[in-house]
Amino acid sequence: MEKKEKLYEGKAKILYATDDPDLVIQYFKDDATAFNAAKKGTVESKGIMNNKISTKIFEFLASEGIPTHLVKILSDREMLVKKVDIVLVEVIIRNRAAGSLCRLLGIEEGRELSEPILEFCYKRDDLGDPLINEYHIHALNLATPEEIAAIRDYTFKVNKLMSKFFANLQLELIDFKLEFGRHKGKIILADEISPDTCRIWEVGTGKRLDKDRFRHDLGNIEEAYQEVLSRVSK
Ligand code: ADP
Ligand code: UDP
């Protein structure tokens, strides 16, 4: 398998073509952004840690029957994945209030929710990924009703599986974002699942082990990501 031209460079990853039109390489960078890229920085070795953490989580989810784009990890920063047509809807699940939910509803961080909240956002950097609902999705033809049903079903399953997986590692999954894509007519889980895209708190101490350390200048970012990597590698 040969690495070919750069297809796209995003905020945290670069996509490269391969000699197989169905496969692309995701290259994980150390660049970090927050607040719709208003805050920018780099976190040493973040790309390496996110590549490894995402691989572990995708392998676990695949073993539990969730279709993902992961083919295999190729190197420290490179993951071979199935090329998808990304659904322009980001899916967020919240198990406890944090981040934009607190700002939106004026509730305190850490508040327990009686049941998980599922949110959809329109994947549009220039608009700051606005919150939308299924009516917007259908009116704008962002996904078919069947696709959204599959996405919703997979997302709740992923939440159950990942919450349990993390709980066994003494970690609490507070919230996370997923991206799905179309590959050969089927919806599969794509992008990454890492401390950049999840909020993860240490059970007992409540220590933040995710991108909130970067967002809010809490320090020891590398150590936090390394802690998550060590635990998921057990
Ligand atoms: P952003 O585009 O938000 O800056 P990244 O830097 O993470 O994000 O770039 C990775 C891009 O690749 C994202 O836009 C993501 O939707 C897209 N992507 C993720 N997985 C795949 C895949 N398997 N096939 C095609 N595109 C993908
Ligand atoms: N998230 C993400 N990418 C985004 C927006 C959110 O990975 O473009 C993740 C974020 O890391 C958190 C969850 O989705 O785990 C909920 O994010 P929230 O809406 O609270 O975002 P904030 O505005 O606080 O960054």
mmCIF file of C-alpha atoms and ligand atoms in Angstrom:
data_model
loop_
_atom_site.group_PDB
_atom_site.id
_atom_site.type_symbol
_atom_site.label_atom_id
_atom_site.label_comp_id
_atom_site.label_asym_id
_atom_site.label_seq_id
_atom_site.Cartn_x
_atom_site.Cartn_y
_atom_site.Cartn_z
ATOM 1 C CA MET A 1 0.000 0.000 0.000
ATOM 2 C CA GLU A 2 1.500 3.270 -1.158
ATOM 3 C CA LYS A 3 0.969 6.749 0.370
ATOM 4 C CA LYS A 4 0.029 9.245 -2.343
ATOM 5 C CA GLU A 5 -0.974 12.904 -2.503
ATOM 6 C CA LYS A 6 -2.392 15.032 0.299
ATOM 7 C CA LEU A 7 -6.185 15.233 -0.113
ATOM 8 C CA TYR A 8 -7.074 17.535 2.760
ATOM 9 C CA GLU A 9 -5.463 19.247 5.715
ATOM 10 C CA GLY A 10 -7.715 19.954 8.696
ATOM 11 C CA LYS A 11 -7.087 21.386 12.140
ATOM 12 C CA ALA A 12 -5.875 18.150 13.727
ATOM 13 C CA LYS A 13 -5.301 15.693 10.890
ATOM 14 C CA ILE A 14 -4.158 15.375 7.287
ATOM 15 C CA LEU A 15 -5.728 12.932 4.839
ATOM 16 C CA TYR A 16 -3.579 11.249 2.179
ATOM 17 C CA ALA A 17 -4.705 9.203 -0.795
ATOM 18 C CA THR A 18 -3.347 5.686 -1.269
ATOM 19 C CA ASP A 19 -3.025 3.494 -4.363
ATOM 20 C CA ASP A 20 -6.381 1.972 -3.335
ATOM 21 C CA PRO A 21 -9.232 4.411 -4.141
ATOM 22 C CA ASP A 22 -11.292 2.977 -1.237
ATOM 23 C CA LEU A 23 -8.619 3.691 1.395
ATOM 24 C CA VAL A 24 -7.050 6.856 2.817
ATOM 25 C CA ILE A 25 -4.437 7.549 5.476
ATOM 26 C CA GLN A 26 -5.286 9.783 8.451
ATOM 27 C CA TYR A 27 -2.134 11.506 9.733
ATOM 28 C CA PHE A 28 -2.537 12.854 13.298
ATOM 29 C CA LYS A 29 -0.879 16.245 13.976
ATOM 30 C CA ASP A 30 0.052 17.834 17.312
ATOM 31 C CA ASP A 31 -1.960 20.967 16.466
ATOM 32 C CA ALA A 32 -4.771 21.820 18.857
ATOM 33 C CA THR A 33 -7.624 24.280 18.411
ATOM 34 C CA ALA A 34 -10.563 25.244 20.587
ATOM 35 C CA PHE A 35 -13.507 27.645 20.577
ATOM 36 C CA ASN A 36 -13.997 27.324 16.840
ATOM 37 C CA ALA A 37 -10.245 27.753 16.234
ATOM 38 C CA ALA A 38 -10.090 31.099 18.106
ATOM 39 C CA LYS A 39 -7.515 29.406 20.389
ATOM 40 C CA LYS A 40 -4.619 27.614 18.704
ATOM 41 C CA GLY A 41 -1.585 25.721 19.978
ATOM 42 C CA THR A 42 0.358 22.510 19.818
ATOM 43 C CA VAL A 43 0.526 19.692 22.314
ATOM 44 C CA GLU A 44 3.668 17.573 22.114
ATOM 45 C CA SER A 45 2.979 14.023 20.874
ATOM 46 C CA LYS A 46 -0.790 14.577 20.916
ATOM 47 C CA GLY A 47 -1.059 13.153 17.397
ATOM 48 C CA ILE A 48 0.722 9.965 18.411
ATOM 49 C CA MET A 49 -1.444 9.517 21.507
ATOM 50 C CA ASN A 50 -4.728 10.276 19.688
ATOM 51 C CA ASN A 51 -3.846 7.862 16.874
ATOM 52 C CA LYS A 52 -3.208 5.082 19.393
ATOM 53 C CA ILE A 53 -6.208 5.871 21.615
ATOM 54 C CA SER A 54 -8.558 6.079 18.592
ATOM 55 C CA THR A 55 -7.236 2.783 17.256
ATOM 56 C CA LYS A 56 -7.861 1.042 20.602
ATOM 57 C CA ILE A 57 -11.395 2.433 20.837
ATOM 58 C CA PHE A 58 -12.283 1.620 17.201
ATOM 59 C CA GLU A 59 -10.942 -1.930 17.675
ATOM 60 C CA PHE A 60 -13.064 -2.331 20.797
ATOM 61 C CA LEU A 61 -16.199 -0.943 19.092
ATOM 62 C CA ALA A 62 -15.641 -3.143 16.018
ATOM 63 C CA SER A 63 -15.366 -6.190 18.298
ATOM 64 C CA GLU A 64 -18.800 -5.211 19.656
ATOM 65 C CA GLY A 65 -20.365 -4.988 16.191
ATOM 66 C CA ILE A 66 -20.081 -1.261 15.396
ATOM 67 C CA PRO A 67 -18.866 -0.725 11.805
ATOM 68 C CA THR A 68 -15.899 1.685 11.736
ATOM 69 C CA HIS A 69 -13.543 3.070 9.104
ATOM 70 C CA LEU A 70 -10.442 1.621 10.817
ATOM 71 C CA VAL A 71 -8.430 -0.789 8.688
ATOM 72 C CA LYS A 72 -5.200 -0.752 10.714
ATOM 73 C CA ILE A 73 -2.705 1.491 12.439
ATOM 74 C CA LEU A 74 0.301 2.032 10.152
ATOM 75 C CA SER A 75 2.729 4.021 12.298
ATOM 76 C CA ASP A 76 2.844 6.361 15.304
ATOM 77 C CA ARG A 77 0.841 9.050 13.512
ATOM 78 C CA GLU A 78 -0.822 7.199 10.638
ATOM 79 C CA MET A 79 -4.045 5.211 10.517
ATOM 80 C CA LEU A 80 -5.267 3.437 7.384
ATOM 81 C CA VAL A 81 -9.022 3.927 7.036
ATOM 82 C CA LYS A 82 -11.825 3.280 4.594
ATOM 83 C CA LYS A 83 -12.503 6.423 2.587
ATOM 84 C CA VAL A 84 -15.976 7.760 3.316
ATOM 85 C CA ASP A 85 -18.214 10.551 2.184
ATOM 86 C CA ILE A 86 -18.558 12.349 5.536
ATOM 87 C CA VAL A 87 -22.121 13.086 6.698
ATOM 88 C CA LEU A 88 -22.079 16.811 7.456
ATOM 89 C CA VAL A 89 -23.697 16.255 10.832
ATOM 90 C CA GLU A 90 -21.637 15.914 14.016
ATOM 91 C CA VAL A 91 -23.326 13.836 16.677
ATOM 92 C CA ILE A 92 -22.790 14.628 20.343
ATOM 93 C CA ILE A 93 -23.850 12.566 23.341
ATOM 94 C CA ARG A 94 -23.836 14.062 26.812
ATOM 95 C CA ASN A 95 -24.006 11.958 29.977
ATOM 96 C CA ARG A 96 -23.257 14.882 32.317
ATOM 97 C CA ALA A 97 -23.498 18.626 31.676
ATOM 98 C CA ALA A 98 -20.321 20.360 30.460
ATOM 99 C CA GLY A 99 -19.087 22.820 27.853
ATOM 100 C CA SER A 100 -21.586 24.341 25.465
ATOM 101 C CA LEU A 101 -24.603 22.669 27.150
ATOM 102 C CA CYS A 102 -23.879 24.656 30.329
ATOM 103 C CA ARG A 103 -23.631 27.877 28.315
ATOM 104 C CA LEU A 104 -26.777 27.067 26.331
ATOM 105 C CA LEU A 105 -29.006 26.195 29.295
ATOM 106 C CA GLY A 106 -27.327 28.047 32.161
ATOM 107 C CA ILE A 107 -26.626 24.915 34.193
ATOM 108 C CA GLU A 108 -23.568 24.074 36.259
ATOM 109 C CA GLU A 109 -20.752 21.886 34.961
ATOM 110 C CA GLY A 110 -20.983 18.325 36.205
ATOM 111 C CA ARG A 111 -24.749 18.334 36.688
ATOM 112 C CA GLU A 112 -26.154 14.839 36.329
ATOM 113 C CA LEU A 113 -28.636 14.268 33.519
ATOM 114 C CA SER A 114 -31.513 11.852 34.030
ATOM 115 C CA GLU A 115 -30.784 10.386 30.622
ATOM 116 C CA PRO A 116 -28.180 10.958 27.901
ATOM 117 C CA ILE A 117 -28.774 13.915 25.572
ATOM 118 C CA LEU A 118 -28.164 13.438 21.850
ATOM 119 C CA GLU A 119 -27.384 16.566 19.822
ATOM 120 C CA PHE A 120 -26.785 17.144 16.121
ATOM 121 C CA CYS A 121 -24.554 19.949 14.835
ATOM 122 C CA TYR A 122 -24.148 21.084 11.244
ATOM 123 C CA LYS A 123 -20.496 20.432 10.329
ATOM 124 C CA ARG A 124 -19.678 23.943 9.108
ATOM 125 C CA ASP A 125 -16.534 25.523 10.568
ATOM 126 C CA ASP A 126 -17.424 28.921 9.074
ATOM 127 C CA LEU A 127 -20.666 28.913 11.110
ATOM 128 C CA GLY A 128 -19.142 27.421 14.286
ATOM 129 C CA ASP A 129 -20.919 24.046 13.889
ATOM 130 C CA PRO A 130 -24.422 25.249 14.900
ATOM 131 C CA LEU A 131 -26.862 23.042 16.806
ATOM 132 C CA ILE A 132 -29.560 21.644 14.502
ATOM 133 C CA ASN A 133 -32.361 19.078 14.762
ATOM 134 C CA GLU A 134 -33.699 16.354 12.492
ATOM 135 C CA TYR A 135 -35.980 18.787 10.663
ATOM 136 C CA HIS A 136 -32.946 20.837 9.571
ATOM 137 C CA ILE A 137 -31.145 17.646 8.533
ATOM 138 C CA HIS A 138 -34.032 16.491 6.357
ATOM 139 C CA ALA A 139 -34.894 19.920 4.964
ATOM 140 C CA LEU A 140 -31.265 20.444 3.885
ATOM 141 C CA ASN A 141 -30.862 16.812 2.712
ATOM 142 C CA LEU A 142 -27.832 16.336 4.949
ATOM 143 C CA ALA A 143 -28.786 12.680 5.483
ATOM 144 C CA THR A 144 -31.751 10.443 4.715
ATOM 145 C CA PRO A 145 -34.179 9.375 7.478
ATOM 146 C CA GLU A 146 -32.714 5.839 7.220
ATOM 147 C CA GLU A 147 -29.172 7.181 7.604
ATOM 148 C CA ILE A 148 -30.140 9.280 10.632
ATOM 149 C CA ALA A 149 -31.889 6.278 12.203
ATOM 150 C CA ALA A 150 -28.697 4.219 11.762
ATOM 151 C CA ILE A 151 -26.528 7.065 13.096
ATOM 152 C CA ARG A 152 -28.745 7.523 16.166
ATOM 153 C CA ASP A 153 -28.824 3.793 16.864
ATOM 154 C CA TYR A 154 -25.024 3.415 16.526
ATOM 155 C CA THR A 155 -24.397 6.519 18.646
ATOM 156 C CA PHE A 156 -26.459 5.288 21.618
ATOM 157 C CA LYS A 157 -24.784 1.863 21.343
ATOM 158 C CA VAL A 158 -21.346 3.497 21.236
ATOM 159 C CA ASN A 159 -22.267 5.507 24.337
ATOM 160 C CA LYS A 160 -23.236 2.384 26.281
ATOM 161 C CA LEU A 161 -20.150 0.475 25.147
ATOM 162 C CA MET A 162 -17.664 3.298 25.690
ATOM 163 C CA SER A 163 -19.139 4.379 29.041
ATOM 164 C CA LYS A 164 -18.702 0.826 30.346
ATOM 165 C CA PHE A 165 -15.245 0.448 28.769
ATOM 166 C CA PHE A 166 -14.069 3.681 30.443
ATOM 167 C CA ALA A 167 -15.791 2.907 33.753
ATOM 168 C CA ASN A 168 -13.713 -0.289 33.959
ATOM 169 C CA LEU A 169 -10.631 1.960 33.706
ATOM 170 C CA GLN A 170 -11.911 4.265 36.473
ATOM 171 C CA LEU A 171 -12.767 6.923 33.890
ATOM 172 C CA GLU A 172 -16.127 8.640 33.406
ATOM 173 C CA LEU A 173 -17.280 9.470 29.887
ATOM 174 C CA ILE A 174 -18.919 12.892 30.267
ATOM 175 C CA ASP A 175 -19.627 13.639 26.586
ATOM 176 C CA PHE A 176 -18.236 12.992 23.112
ATOM 177 C CA LYS A 177 -18.606 13.804 19.429
ATOM 178 C CA LEU A 178 -18.861 11.278 16.595
ATOM 179 C CA GLU A 179 -18.667 11.626 12.822
ATOM 180 C CA PHE A 180 -20.133 9.106 10.417
ATOM 181 C CA GLY A 181 -19.609 8.565 6.704
ATOM 182 C CA ARG A 182 -20.977 6.631 3.768
ATOM 183 C CA HIS A 183 -18.855 3.778 2.456
ATOM 184 C CA LYS A 184 -20.190 1.481 -0.277
ATOM 185 C CA GLY A 185 -23.755 2.496 0.587
ATOM 186 C CA LYS A 186 -23.429 1.874 4.332
ATOM 187 C CA ILE A 187 -23.089 4.222 7.305
ATOM 188 C CA ILE A 188 -19.871 3.639 9.263
ATOM 189 C CA LEU A 189 -18.164 5.421 12.153
ATOM 190 C CA ALA A 190 -15.305 7.653 10.945
ATOM 191 C CA ASP A 191 -12.854 10.359 12.093
ATOM 192 C CA GLU A 192 -11.348 9.829 15.593
ATOM 193 C CA ILE A 193 -12.366 9.108 19.183
ATOM 194 C CA SER A 194 -9.810 10.611 21.535
ATOM 195 C CA PRO A 195 -9.414 13.102 24.390
ATOM 196 C CA ASP A 196 -9.775 15.784 21.664
ATOM 197 C CA THR A 197 -13.330 14.634 20.981
ATOM 198 C CA CYS A 198 -14.471 13.287 24.366
ATOM 199 C CA ARG A 199 -14.657 14.701 27.885
ATOM 200 C CA ILE A 200 -13.138 12.152 30.253
ATOM 201 C CA TRP A 201 -12.967 12.634 34.032
ATOM 202 C CA GLU A 202 -11.022 10.455 36.425
ATOM 203 C CA VAL A 203 -13.405 8.650 38.775
ATOM 204 C CA GLY A 204 -12.989 9.805 42.373
ATOM 205 C CA THR A 205 -10.843 12.883 41.723
ATOM 206 C CA GLY A 206 -12.824 14.409 38.830
ATOM 207 C CA LYS A 207 -9.491 15.226 37.191
ATOM 208 C CA ARG A 208 -9.984 16.365 33.586
ATOM 209 C CA LEU A 209 -8.152 14.029 31.199
ATOM 210 C CA ASP A 210 -9.148 15.670 27.906
ATOM 211 C CA LYS A 211 -8.982 18.767 25.733
ATOM 212 C CA ASP A 212 -10.515 20.918 28.490
ATOM 213 C CA ARG A 213 -6.934 21.079 29.866
ATOM 214 C CA PHE A 214 -6.006 22.926 26.649
ATOM 215 C CA ARG A 215 -9.266 24.914 26.394
ATOM 216 C CA HIS A 216 -8.959 26.255 29.937
ATOM 217 C CA ASP A 217 -5.137 26.280 30.363
ATOM 218 C CA LEU A 218 -5.209 23.679 33.137
ATOM 219 C CA GLY A 219 -1.646 22.492 32.364
ATOM 220 C CA ASN A 220 -0.231 18.924 32.121
ATOM 221 C CA ILE A 221 -2.070 18.237 28.862
ATOM 222 C CA GLU A 222 0.445 15.652 27.578
ATOM 223 C CA GLU A 223 0.321 13.800 30.915
ATOM 224 C CA ALA A 224 -3.496 13.676 30.802
ATOM 225 C CA TYR A 225 -3.594 12.224 27.265
ATOM 226 C CA GLN A 226 -0.806 9.791 28.223
ATOM 227 C CA GLU A 227 -2.863 8.675 31.229
ATOM 228 C CA VAL A 228 -5.840 7.907 28.973
ATOM 229 C CA LEU A 229 -3.556 6.041 26.538
ATOM 230 C CA SER A 230 -2.015 3.936 29.336
ATOM 231 C CA ARG A 231 -5.439 3.008 30.684
ATOM 232 C CA VAL A 232 -7.012 2.101 27.317
ATOM 233 C CA SER A 233 -3.904 0.055 26.451
ATOM 234 C CA LYS A 234 -4.342 -2.180 29.523
HETATM 235 P P1 ADP B 1 -11.359 19.439 10.633
HETATM 236 O O1 ADP B 1 -11.737 19.172 9.204
HETATM 237 O O2 ADP B 1 -12.581 19.656 11.490
HETATM 238 O O3 ADP B 1 -10.319 20.477 10.808
HETATM 239 P P2 ADP B 1 -9.489 17.207 11.115
HETATM 240 O O4 ADP B 1 -8.258 18.022 11.163
HETATM 241 O O5 ADP B 1 -9.659 16.136 12.126
HETATM 242 O O6 ADP B 1 -10.817 18.046 11.225
HETATM 243 O O7 ADP B 1 -9.541 16.603 9.654
HETATM 244 C C1 ADP B 1 -9.950 15.337 9.340
HETATM 245 C C2 ADP B 1 -11.056 15.432 8.291
HETATM 246 O O8 ADP B 1 -11.219 14.172 7.674
HETATM 247 C C3 ADP B 1 -12.392 15.796 8.910
HETATM 248 O O9 ADP B 1 -13.008 16.798 8.134
HETATM 249 C C4 ADP B 1 -13.185 14.500 8.881
HETATM 250 O O10 ADP B 1 -14.553 14.717 8.727
HETATM 251 C C5 ADP B 1 -12.603 13.803 7.678
HETATM 252 N N1 ADP B 1 -12.616 12.324 7.743
HETATM 253 C C6 ADP B 1 -12.526 11.543 8.846
HETATM 254 N N2 ADP B 1 -12.529 10.237 8.531
HETATM 255 C C7 ADP B 1 -12.618 10.177 7.171
HETATM 256 C C8 ADP B 1 -12.656 9.095 6.229
HETATM 257 N N3 ADP B 1 -12.605 7.823 6.621
HETATM 258 N N4 ADP B 1 -12.773 9.395 4.908
HETATM 259 C C9 ADP B 1 -12.831 10.693 4.497
HETATM 260 N N5 ADP B 1 -12.785 11.755 5.340
HETATM 261 C C10 ADP B 1 -12.678 11.506 6.657
HETATM 262 N N1 UDP B 2 -16.564 18.230 20.228
HETATM 263 C C1 UDP B 2 -15.681 17.915 19.223
HETATM 264 N N2 UDP B 2 -15.624 18.708 18.105
HETATM 265 C C2 UDP B 2 -16.424 19.778 17.940
HETATM 266 C C3 UDP B 2 -17.334 20.110 18.971
HETATM 267 C C4 UDP B 2 -17.373 19.320 20.093
HETATM 268 O O1 UDP B 2 -14.955 16.926 19.329
HETATM 269 O O2 UDP B 2 -16.340 20.439 16.876
HETATM 270 C C5 UDP B 2 -16.651 17.391 21.446
HETATM 271 C C6 UDP B 2 -16.024 18.056 22.655
HETATM 272 O O3 UDP B 2 -14.666 17.688 22.804
HETATM 273 C C7 UDP B 2 -16.864 17.502 23.789
HETATM 274 C C8 UDP B 2 -18.247 17.287 23.158
HETATM 275 O O4 UDP B 2 -18.010 17.196 21.752
HETATM 276 O O5 UDP B 2 -16.360 16.251 24.209
HETATM 277 C C9 UDP B 2 -19.231 18.389 23.479
HETATM 278 O O6 UDP B 2 -18.626 19.610 23.136
HETATM 279 P P1 UDP B 2 -19.275 21.035 23.491
HETATM 280 O O7 UDP B 2 -20.430 21.273 22.588
HETATM 281 O O8 UDP B 2 -19.537 21.125 24.944
HETATM 282 O O9 UDP B 2 -18.090 21.943 23.013
HETATM 283 P P2 UDP B 2 -17.302 23.202 23.551
HETATM 284 O O10 UDP B 2 -18.037 24.336 22.973
HETATM 285 O O11 UDP B 2 -17.262 23.191 25.037
HETATM 286 O O12 UDP B 2 -15.965 22.979 22.915
#
